[in-house]
GROMACS .gro file of C-alpha atoms in nm:
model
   71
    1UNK     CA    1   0.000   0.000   0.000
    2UNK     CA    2   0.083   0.352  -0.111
    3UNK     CA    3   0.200   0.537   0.217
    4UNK     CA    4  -0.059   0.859   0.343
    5UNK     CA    5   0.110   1.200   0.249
    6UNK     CA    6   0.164   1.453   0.513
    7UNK     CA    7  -0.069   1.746   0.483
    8UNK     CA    8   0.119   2.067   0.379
    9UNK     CA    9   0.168   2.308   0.632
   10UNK     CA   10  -0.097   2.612   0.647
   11UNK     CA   11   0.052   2.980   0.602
   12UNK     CA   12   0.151   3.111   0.966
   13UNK     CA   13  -0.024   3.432   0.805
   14UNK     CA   14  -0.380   3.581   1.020
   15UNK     CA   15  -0.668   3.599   0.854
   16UNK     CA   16  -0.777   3.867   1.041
   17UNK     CA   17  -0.511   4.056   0.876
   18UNK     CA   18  -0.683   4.068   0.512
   19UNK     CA   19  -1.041   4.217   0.669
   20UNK     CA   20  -1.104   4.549   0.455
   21UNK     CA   21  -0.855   4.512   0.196
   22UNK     CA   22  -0.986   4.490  -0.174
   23UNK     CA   23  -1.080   4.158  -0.283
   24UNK     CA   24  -0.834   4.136  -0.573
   25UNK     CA   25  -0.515   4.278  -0.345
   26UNK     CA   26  -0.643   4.035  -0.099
   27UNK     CA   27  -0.640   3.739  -0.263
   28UNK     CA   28  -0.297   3.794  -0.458
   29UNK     CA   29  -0.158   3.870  -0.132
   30UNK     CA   30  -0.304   3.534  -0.021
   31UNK     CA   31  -0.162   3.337  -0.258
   32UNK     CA   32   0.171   3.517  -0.249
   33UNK     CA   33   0.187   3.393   0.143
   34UNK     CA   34   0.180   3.061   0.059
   35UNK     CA   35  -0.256   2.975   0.063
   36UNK     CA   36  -0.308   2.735  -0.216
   37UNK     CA   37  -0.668   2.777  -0.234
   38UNK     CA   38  -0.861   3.120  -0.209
   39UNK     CA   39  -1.198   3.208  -0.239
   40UNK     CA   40  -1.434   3.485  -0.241
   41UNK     CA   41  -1.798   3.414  -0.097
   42UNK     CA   42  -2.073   3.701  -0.120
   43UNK     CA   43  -2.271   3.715   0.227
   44UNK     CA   44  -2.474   3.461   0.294
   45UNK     CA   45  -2.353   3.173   0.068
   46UNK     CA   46  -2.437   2.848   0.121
   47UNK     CA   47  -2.097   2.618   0.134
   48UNK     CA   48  -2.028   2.303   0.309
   49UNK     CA   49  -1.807   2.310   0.651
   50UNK     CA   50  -1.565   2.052   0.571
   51UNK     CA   51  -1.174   2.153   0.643
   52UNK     CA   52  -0.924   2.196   0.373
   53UNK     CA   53  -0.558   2.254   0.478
   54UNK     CA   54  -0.429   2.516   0.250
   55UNK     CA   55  -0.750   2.714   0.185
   56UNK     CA   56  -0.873   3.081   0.330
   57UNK     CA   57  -1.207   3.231   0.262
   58UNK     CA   58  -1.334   3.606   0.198
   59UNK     CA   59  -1.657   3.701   0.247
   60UNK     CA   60  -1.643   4.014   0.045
   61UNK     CA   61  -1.939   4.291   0.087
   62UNK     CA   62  -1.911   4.628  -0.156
   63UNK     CA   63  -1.569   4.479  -0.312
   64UNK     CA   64  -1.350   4.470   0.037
   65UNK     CA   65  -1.321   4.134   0.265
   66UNK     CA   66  -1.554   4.129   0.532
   67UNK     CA   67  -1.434   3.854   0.740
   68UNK     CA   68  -1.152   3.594   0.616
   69UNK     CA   69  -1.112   3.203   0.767
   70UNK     CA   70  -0.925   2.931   0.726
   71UNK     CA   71  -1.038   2.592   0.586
   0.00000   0.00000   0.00000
C-alpha cells in the first residue's frame, strides 16, 4: 500500500489581517503567502463546513473582505 502523504503546512499568516482590503489585493496577497486555495464568498452563501488545509475564505461585501477564515 501507497503510504498517506503529510498534509502541507498552512501559512503562519492571520486571517484577520486581510479584513477590509480589496478583494483582488487580498487574494494575490493570499496566494503570495503561501494559501493554495482562495476564495471569495458574497454574504450569505451556502458552502459546506468541511476543512481543507491550505484554503482561506473572503466574504467580500461592496468589493472589500468582510471577514476571512481558514479551511
Amino acid at each position: 500500500m501507497a503510504p498517506i502523504p503529510a498534509p502541507q503546512a498552512e501559512p503562519q499568516d492571520d486571517p484577520d489581517g486581510y479584513v477590509g482590503l480589496e478583494a483582488a489585493r487580498a487574494e494575490r496577497l493570499a496566494r503570495e503567502r503561501g494559501w493554495s486555495t482562495v476564495r471569495s464568498l458574497a454574504p450569505g452563501t451556502v458552502i459546506t463546513m468541511e476543512y481543507r488545509v491550505g484554503r482561506l475564505n473572503f466574504e467580500v461585501r461592496g468589493g472589500r473582505v468582510s471577514r476571512a477564515w481558514k479551511g
